PDB file of C-alpha atoms in Angstrom:
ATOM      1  CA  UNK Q1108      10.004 -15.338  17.184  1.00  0.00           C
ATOM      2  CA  UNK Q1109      12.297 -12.118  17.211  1.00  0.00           C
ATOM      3  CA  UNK Q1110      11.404  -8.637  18.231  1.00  0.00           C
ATOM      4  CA  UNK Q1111      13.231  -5.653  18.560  1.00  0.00           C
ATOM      5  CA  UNK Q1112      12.698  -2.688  20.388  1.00  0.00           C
ATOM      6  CA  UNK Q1113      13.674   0.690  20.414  1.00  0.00           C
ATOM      7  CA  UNK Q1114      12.457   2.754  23.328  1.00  0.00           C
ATOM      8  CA  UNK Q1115      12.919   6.218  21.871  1.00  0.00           C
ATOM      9  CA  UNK Q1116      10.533   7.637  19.894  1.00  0.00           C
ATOM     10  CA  UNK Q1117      12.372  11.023  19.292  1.00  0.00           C
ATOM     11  CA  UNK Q1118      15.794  12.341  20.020  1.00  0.00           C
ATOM     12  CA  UNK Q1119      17.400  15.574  19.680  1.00  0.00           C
ATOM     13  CA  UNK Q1120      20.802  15.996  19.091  1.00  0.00           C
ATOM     14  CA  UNK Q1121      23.340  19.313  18.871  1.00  0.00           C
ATOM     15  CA  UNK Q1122      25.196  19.480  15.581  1.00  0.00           C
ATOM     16  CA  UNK Q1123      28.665  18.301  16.006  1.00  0.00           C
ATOM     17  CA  UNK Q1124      27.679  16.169  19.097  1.00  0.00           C
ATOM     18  CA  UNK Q1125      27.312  12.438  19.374  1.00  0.00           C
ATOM     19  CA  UNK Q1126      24.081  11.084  20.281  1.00  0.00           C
ATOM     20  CA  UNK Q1127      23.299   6.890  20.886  1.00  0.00           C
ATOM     21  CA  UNK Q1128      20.137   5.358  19.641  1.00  0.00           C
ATOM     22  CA  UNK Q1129      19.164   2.175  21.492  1.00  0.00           C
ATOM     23  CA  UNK Q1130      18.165  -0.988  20.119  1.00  0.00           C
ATOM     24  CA  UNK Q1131      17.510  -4.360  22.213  1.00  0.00           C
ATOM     25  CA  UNK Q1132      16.543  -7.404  20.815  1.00  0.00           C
ATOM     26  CA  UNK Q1133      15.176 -10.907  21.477  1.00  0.00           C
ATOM     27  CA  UNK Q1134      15.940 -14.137  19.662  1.00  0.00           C
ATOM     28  CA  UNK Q1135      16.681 -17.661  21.034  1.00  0.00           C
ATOM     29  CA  UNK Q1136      18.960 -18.231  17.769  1.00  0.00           C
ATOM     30  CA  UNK Q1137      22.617 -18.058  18.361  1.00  0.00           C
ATOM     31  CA  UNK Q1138      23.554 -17.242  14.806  1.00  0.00           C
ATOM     32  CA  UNK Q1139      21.901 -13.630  14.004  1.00  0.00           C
ATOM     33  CA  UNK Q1140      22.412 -10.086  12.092  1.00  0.00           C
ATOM     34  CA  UNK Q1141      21.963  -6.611  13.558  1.00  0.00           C
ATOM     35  CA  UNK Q1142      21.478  -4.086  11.278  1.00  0.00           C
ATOM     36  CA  UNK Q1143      20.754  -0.517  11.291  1.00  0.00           C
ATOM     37  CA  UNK Q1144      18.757   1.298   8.346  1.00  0.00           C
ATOM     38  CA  UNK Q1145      18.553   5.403   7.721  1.00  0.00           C
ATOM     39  CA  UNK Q1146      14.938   6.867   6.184  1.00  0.00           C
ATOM     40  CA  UNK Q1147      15.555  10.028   5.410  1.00  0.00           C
ATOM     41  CA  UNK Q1148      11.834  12.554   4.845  1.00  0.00           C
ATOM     42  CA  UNK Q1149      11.996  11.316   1.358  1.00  0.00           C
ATOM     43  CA  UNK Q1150      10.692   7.746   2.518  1.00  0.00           C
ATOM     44  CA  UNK Q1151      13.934   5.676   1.433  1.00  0.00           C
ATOM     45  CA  UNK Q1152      15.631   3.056   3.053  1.00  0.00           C
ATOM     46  CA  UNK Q1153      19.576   3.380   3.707  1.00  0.00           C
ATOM     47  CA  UNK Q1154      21.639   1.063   4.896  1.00  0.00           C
ATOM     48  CA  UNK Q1155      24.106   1.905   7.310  1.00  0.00           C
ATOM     49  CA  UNK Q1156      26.044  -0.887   9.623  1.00  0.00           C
ATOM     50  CA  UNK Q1157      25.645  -4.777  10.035  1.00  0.00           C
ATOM     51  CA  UNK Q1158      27.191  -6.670  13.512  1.00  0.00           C
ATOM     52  CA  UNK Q1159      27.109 -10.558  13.232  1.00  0.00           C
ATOM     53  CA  UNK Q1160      26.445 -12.305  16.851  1.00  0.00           C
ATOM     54  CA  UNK Q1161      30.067 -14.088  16.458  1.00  0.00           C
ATOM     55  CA  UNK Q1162      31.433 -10.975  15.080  1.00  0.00           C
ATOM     56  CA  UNK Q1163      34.944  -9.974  18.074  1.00  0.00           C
ATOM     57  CA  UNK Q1164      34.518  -6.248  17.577  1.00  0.00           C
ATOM     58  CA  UNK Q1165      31.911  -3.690  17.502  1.00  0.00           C
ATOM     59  CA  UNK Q1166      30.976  -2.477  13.602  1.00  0.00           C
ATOM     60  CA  UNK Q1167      32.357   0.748  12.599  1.00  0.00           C
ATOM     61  CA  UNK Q1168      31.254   2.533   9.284  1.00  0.00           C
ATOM     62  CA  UNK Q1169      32.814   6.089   9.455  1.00  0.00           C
ATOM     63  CA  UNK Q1170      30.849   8.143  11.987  1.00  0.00           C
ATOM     64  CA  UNK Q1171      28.631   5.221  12.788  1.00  0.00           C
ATOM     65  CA  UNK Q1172      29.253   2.774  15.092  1.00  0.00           C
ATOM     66  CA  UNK Q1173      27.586  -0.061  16.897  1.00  0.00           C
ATOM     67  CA  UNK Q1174      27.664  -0.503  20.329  1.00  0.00           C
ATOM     68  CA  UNK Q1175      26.946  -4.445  20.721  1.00  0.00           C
ATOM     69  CA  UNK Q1176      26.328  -5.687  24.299  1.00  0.00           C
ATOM     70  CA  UNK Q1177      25.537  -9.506  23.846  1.00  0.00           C
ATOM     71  CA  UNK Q1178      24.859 -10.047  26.839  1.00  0.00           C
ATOM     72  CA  UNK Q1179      22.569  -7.547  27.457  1.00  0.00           C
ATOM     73  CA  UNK Q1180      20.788  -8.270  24.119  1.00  0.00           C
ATOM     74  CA  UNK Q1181      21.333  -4.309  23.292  1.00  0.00           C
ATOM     75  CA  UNK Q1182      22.776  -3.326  19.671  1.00  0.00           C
ATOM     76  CA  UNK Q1183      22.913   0.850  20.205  1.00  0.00           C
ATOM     77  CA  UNK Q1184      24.038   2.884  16.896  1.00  0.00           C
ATOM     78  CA  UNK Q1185      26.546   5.492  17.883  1.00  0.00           C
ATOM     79  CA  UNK Q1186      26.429   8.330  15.430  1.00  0.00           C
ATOM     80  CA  UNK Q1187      29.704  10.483  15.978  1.00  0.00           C
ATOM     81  CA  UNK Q1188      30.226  14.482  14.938  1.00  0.00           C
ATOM     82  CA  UNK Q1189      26.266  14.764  13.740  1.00  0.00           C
ATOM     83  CA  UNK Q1190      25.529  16.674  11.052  1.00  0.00           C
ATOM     84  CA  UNK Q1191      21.834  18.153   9.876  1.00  0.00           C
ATOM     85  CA  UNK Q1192      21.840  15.446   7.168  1.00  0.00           C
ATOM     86  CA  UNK Q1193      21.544  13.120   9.958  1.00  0.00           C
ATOM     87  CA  UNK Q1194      17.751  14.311  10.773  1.00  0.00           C
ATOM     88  CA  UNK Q1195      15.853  11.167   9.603  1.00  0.00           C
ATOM     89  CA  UNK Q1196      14.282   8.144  10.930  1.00  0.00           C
ATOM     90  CA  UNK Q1197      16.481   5.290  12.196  1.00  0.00           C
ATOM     91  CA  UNK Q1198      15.779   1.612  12.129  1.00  0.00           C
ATOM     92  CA  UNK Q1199      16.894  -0.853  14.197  1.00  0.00           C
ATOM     93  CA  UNK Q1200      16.423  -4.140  12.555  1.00  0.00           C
ATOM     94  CA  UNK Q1201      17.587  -7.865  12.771  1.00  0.00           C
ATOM     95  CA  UNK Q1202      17.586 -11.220  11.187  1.00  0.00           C
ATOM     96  CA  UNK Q1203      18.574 -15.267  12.166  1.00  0.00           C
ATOM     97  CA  UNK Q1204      21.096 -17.006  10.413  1.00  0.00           C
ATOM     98  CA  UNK Q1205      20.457 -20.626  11.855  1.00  0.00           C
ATOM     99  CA  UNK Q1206      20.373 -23.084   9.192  1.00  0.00           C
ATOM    100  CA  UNK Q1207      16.749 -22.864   7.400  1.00  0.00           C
ATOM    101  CA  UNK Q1208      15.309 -19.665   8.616  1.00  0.00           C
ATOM    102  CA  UNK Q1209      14.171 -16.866   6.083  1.00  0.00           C
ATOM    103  CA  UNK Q1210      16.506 -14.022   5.485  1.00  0.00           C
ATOM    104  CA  UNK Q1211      13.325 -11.954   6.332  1.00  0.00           C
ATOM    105  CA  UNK Q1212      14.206  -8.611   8.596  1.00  0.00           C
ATOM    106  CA  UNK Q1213      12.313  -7.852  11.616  1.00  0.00           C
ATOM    107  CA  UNK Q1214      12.575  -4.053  12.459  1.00  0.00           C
ATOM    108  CA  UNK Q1215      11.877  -1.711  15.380  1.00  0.00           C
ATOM    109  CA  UNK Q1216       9.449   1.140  15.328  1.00  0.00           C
ATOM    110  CA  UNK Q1217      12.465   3.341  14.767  1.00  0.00           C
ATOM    111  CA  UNK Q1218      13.413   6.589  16.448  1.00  0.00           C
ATOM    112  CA  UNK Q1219      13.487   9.781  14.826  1.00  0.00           C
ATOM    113  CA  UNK Q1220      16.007  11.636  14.916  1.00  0.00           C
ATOM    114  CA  UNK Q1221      16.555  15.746  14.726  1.00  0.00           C
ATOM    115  CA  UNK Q1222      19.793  17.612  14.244  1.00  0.00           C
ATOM    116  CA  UNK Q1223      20.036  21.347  15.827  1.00  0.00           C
ATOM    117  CA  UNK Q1224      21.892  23.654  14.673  1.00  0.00           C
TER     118      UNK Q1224
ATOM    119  CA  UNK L 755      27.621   1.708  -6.696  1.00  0.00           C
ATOM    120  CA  UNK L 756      24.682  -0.430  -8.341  1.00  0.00           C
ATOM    121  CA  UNK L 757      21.474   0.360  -6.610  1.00  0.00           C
ATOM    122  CA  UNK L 758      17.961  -0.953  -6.116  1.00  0.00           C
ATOM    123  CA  UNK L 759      15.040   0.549  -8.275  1.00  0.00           C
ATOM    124  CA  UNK L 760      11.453   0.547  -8.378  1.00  0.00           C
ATOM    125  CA  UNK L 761       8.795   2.381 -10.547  1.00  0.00           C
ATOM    126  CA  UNK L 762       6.201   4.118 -10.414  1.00  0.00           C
ATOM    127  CA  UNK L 763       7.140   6.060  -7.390  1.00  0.00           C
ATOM    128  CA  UNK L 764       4.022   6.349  -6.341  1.00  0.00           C
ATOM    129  CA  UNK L 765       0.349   4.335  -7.617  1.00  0.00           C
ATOM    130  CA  UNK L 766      -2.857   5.642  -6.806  1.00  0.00           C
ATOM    131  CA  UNK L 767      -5.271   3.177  -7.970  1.00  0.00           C
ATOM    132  CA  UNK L 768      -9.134   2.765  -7.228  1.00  0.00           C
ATOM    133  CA  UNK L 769     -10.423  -0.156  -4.436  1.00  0.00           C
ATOM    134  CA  UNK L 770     -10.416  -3.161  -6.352  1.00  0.00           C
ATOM    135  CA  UNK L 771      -7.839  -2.706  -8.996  1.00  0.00           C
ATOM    136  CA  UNK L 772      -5.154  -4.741  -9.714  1.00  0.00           C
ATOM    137  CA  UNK L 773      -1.469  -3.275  -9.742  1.00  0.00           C
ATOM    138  CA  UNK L 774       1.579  -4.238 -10.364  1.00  0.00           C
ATOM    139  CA  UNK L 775       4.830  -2.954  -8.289  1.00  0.00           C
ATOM    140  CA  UNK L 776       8.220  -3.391 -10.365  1.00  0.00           C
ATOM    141  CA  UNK L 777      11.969  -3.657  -8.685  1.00  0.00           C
ATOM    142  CA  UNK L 778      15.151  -4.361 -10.834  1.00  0.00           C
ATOM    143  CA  UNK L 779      17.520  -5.655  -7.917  1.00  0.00           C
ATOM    144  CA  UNK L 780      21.177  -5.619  -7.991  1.00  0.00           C
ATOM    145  CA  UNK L 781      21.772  -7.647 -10.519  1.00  0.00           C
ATOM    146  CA  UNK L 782      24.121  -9.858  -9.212  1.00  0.00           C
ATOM    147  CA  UNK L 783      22.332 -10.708  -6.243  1.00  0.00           C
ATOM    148  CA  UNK L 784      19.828 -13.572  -5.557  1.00  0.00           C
ATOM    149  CA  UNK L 785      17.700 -13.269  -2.733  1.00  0.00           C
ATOM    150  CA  UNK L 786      14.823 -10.715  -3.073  1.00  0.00           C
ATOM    151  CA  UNK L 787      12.030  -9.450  -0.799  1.00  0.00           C
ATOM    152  CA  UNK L 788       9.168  -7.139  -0.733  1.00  0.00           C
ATOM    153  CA  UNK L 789       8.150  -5.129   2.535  1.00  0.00           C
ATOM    154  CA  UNK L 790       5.364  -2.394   3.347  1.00  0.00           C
ATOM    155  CA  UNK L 791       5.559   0.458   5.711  1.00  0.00           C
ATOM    156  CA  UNK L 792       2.437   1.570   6.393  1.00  0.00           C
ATOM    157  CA  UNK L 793       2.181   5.798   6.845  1.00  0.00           C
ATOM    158  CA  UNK L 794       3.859   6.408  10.404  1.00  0.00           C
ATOM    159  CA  UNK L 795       4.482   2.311  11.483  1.00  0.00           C
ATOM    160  CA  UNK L 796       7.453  -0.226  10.930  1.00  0.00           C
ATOM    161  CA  UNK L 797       8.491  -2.041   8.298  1.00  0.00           C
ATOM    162  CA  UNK L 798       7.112  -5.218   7.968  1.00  0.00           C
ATOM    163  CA  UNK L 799       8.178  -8.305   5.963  1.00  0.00           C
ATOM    164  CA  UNK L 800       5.639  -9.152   2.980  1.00  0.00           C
ATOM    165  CA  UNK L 801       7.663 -12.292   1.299  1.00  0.00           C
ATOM    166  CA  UNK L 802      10.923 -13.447  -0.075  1.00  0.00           C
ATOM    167  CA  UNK L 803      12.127 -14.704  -3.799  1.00  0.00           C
ATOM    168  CA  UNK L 804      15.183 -16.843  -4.238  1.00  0.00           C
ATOM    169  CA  UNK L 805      15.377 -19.134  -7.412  1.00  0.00           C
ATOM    170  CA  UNK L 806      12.378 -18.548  -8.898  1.00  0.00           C
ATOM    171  CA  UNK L 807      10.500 -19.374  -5.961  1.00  0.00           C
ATOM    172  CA  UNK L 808       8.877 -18.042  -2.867  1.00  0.00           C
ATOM    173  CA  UNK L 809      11.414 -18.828   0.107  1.00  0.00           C
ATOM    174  CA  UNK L 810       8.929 -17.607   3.097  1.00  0.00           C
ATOM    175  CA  UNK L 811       6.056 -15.302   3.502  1.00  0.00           C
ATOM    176  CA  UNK L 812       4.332 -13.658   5.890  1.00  0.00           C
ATOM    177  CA  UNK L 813       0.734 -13.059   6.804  1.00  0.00           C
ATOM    178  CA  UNK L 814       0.316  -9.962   5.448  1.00  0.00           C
ATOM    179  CA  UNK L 815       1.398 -11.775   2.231  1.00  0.00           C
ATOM    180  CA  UNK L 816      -2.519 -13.542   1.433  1.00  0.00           C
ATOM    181  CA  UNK L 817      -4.033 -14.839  -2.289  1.00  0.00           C
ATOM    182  CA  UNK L 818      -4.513 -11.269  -3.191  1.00  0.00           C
ATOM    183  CA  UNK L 819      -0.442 -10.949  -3.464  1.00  0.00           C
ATOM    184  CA  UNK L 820       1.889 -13.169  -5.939  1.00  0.00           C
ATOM    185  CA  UNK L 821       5.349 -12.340  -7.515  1.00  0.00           C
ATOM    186  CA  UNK L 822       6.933 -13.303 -10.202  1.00  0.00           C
ATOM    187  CA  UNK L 823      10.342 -12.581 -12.165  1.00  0.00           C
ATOM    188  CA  UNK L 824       9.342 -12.320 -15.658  1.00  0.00           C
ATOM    189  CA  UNK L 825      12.255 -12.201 -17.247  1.00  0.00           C
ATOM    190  CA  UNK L 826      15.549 -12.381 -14.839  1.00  0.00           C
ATOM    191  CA  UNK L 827      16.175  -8.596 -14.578  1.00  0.00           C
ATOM    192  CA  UNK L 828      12.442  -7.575 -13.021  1.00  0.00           C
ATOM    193  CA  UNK L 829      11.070  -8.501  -9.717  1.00  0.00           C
ATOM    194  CA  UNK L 830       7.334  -7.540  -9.287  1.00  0.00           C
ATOM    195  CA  UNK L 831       4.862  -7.490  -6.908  1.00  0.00           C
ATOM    196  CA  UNK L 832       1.303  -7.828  -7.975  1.00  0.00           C
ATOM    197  CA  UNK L 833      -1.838  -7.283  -5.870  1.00  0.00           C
ATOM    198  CA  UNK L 834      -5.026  -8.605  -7.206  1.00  0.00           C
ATOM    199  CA  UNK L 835      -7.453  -6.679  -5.613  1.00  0.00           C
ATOM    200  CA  UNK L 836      -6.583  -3.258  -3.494  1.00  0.00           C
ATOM    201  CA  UNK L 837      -8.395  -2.561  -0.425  1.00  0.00           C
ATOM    202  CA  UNK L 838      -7.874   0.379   1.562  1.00  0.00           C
ATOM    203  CA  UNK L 839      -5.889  -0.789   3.804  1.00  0.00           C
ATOM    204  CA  UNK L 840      -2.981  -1.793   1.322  1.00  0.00           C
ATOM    205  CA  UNK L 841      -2.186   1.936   0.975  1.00  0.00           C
ATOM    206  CA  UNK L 842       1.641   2.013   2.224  1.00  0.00           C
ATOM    207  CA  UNK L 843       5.292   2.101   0.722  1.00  0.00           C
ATOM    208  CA  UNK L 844       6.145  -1.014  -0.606  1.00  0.00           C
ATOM    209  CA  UNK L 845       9.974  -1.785  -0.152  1.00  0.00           C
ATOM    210  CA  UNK L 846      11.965  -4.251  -2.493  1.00  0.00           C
ATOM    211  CA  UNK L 847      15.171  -5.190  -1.345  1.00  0.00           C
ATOM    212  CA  UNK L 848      17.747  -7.493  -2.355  1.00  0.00           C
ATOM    213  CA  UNK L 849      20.795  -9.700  -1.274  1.00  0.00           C
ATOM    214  CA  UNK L 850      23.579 -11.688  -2.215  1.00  0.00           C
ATOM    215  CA  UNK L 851      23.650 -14.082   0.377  1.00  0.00           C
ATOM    216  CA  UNK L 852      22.713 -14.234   3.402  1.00  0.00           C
ATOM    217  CA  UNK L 853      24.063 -10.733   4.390  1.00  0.00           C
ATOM    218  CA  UNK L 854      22.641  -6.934   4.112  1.00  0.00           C
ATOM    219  CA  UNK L 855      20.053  -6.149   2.251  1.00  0.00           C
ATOM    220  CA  UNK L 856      19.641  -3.519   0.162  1.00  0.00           C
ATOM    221  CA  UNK L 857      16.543  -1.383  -0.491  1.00  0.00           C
ATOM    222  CA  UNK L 858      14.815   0.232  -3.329  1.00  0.00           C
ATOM    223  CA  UNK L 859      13.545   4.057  -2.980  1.00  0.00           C
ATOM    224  CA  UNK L 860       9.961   2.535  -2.540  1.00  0.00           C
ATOM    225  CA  UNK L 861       6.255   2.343  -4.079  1.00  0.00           C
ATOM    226  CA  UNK L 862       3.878   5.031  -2.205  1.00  0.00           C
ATOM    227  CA  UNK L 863       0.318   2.972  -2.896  1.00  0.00           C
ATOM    228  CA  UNK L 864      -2.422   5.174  -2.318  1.00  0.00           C
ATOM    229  CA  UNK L 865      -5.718   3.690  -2.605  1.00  0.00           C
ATOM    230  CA  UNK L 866      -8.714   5.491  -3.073  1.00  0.00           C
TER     231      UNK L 866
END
């Protein structure tokens, strides 16, 4: 079975700063997606950054970035220059690839995040 | 950029009713799902839909729920019977292939 985590509940962040949301995960599957979803207050979901297990580099998608430590089973989205837009919930979520398996998503409880201005 | 949507945007039905949840996915995408989020929780996987057939479900996903696409454009989620407990947002979502899926703006169910 997989589970992620994400240990932070809340986080604050300064407007213009970066701030790091953490995300570990467990699978036994060596073929797996890491994906990270924005829910803004109006309840939808928005996608915002994939990382494949066999994928070289770390996923960037403009000020996001993923910060993919295999070993350590961590996936952490990087959000870069935040803006007040940026106040929303964030997901953490994953899915096998292995030959067979549903496509289904399992997510974290999500961290919410607020921008100060 | 083709989006995911669903109507109504929010149901408030009476314990007991049926309803019926609509989605028109991306249309040229082939996998489709339905999840919940119940008020203040995660999202959790309901079931998914790939050629006219139910590829996994979960289970959450009991006899009161079936889907269907009626007619190769809508993708809908019908519960039988609504207990109190199914009050959440209902996600659909869509994919290609095997890669990202993408969301709809969400049912709020509210049942009374």
């Amino acid at each position: 079975a997989q589970k992620i985590t994400q240990t932070q509940p809340g986080m604050f962040v300064q407007e213009k700063e970066a701030v790091t949301l953490d995300c570990t995960y467990d699978t036994s599957d060596p073929s797996y997606g890491l994906f990270w979803y924005k829910q803004p207050s109006s309840g939808e979901m928005i996608f915002l950054i994939y990382q494949g297990s066999y994928d070289q580099q770390n996923a960037t998608e403009g000020r996001y970035s993923l910060n993919f430590q295999k070993a350590r089973k961590s996936a952490n989205l990087v959000i870069s220059a935040s803006q007040l837009g940026d106040s929303a919930m964030y997901f953490c979520a994953m899915r096998v690839i292995s030959s067979g398996s549903a496509r289904q998503l399992t997510f974290g409880s999500g961290t919410q995040l607020t921008v100060l201005p | 950029e083709p989006e995911v949507t669903q109507t109504p945007s929010h149901q408030v039905t009476q314990m007991g009713q049926e309803v019926i949840l609509r989605c028109v996915p991306i249309s040229n995408h082939l996998y489709f799902y339905w999840y919940r989020q119940i008020l203040g929780q995660k999202v959790e996987f309901l079931v998914s839909f790939y050629n006219n057939e139910i590829s996994e479900k979960s289970e959450i996903f009991d006899d009161q729920f079936s889907v269907e696409r009626p007619d190769g454009s809508n993708f809908t989620l019908k519960i039988r019977s609504t207990k109190l407990e199914d009050s959440a947002m209902y996600f659909c979502a869509c994919s290609a292939s095997w890669d990202t899926q993408y969301f709809g703006p969400g049912t709020r169910l509210t049942v009374l």
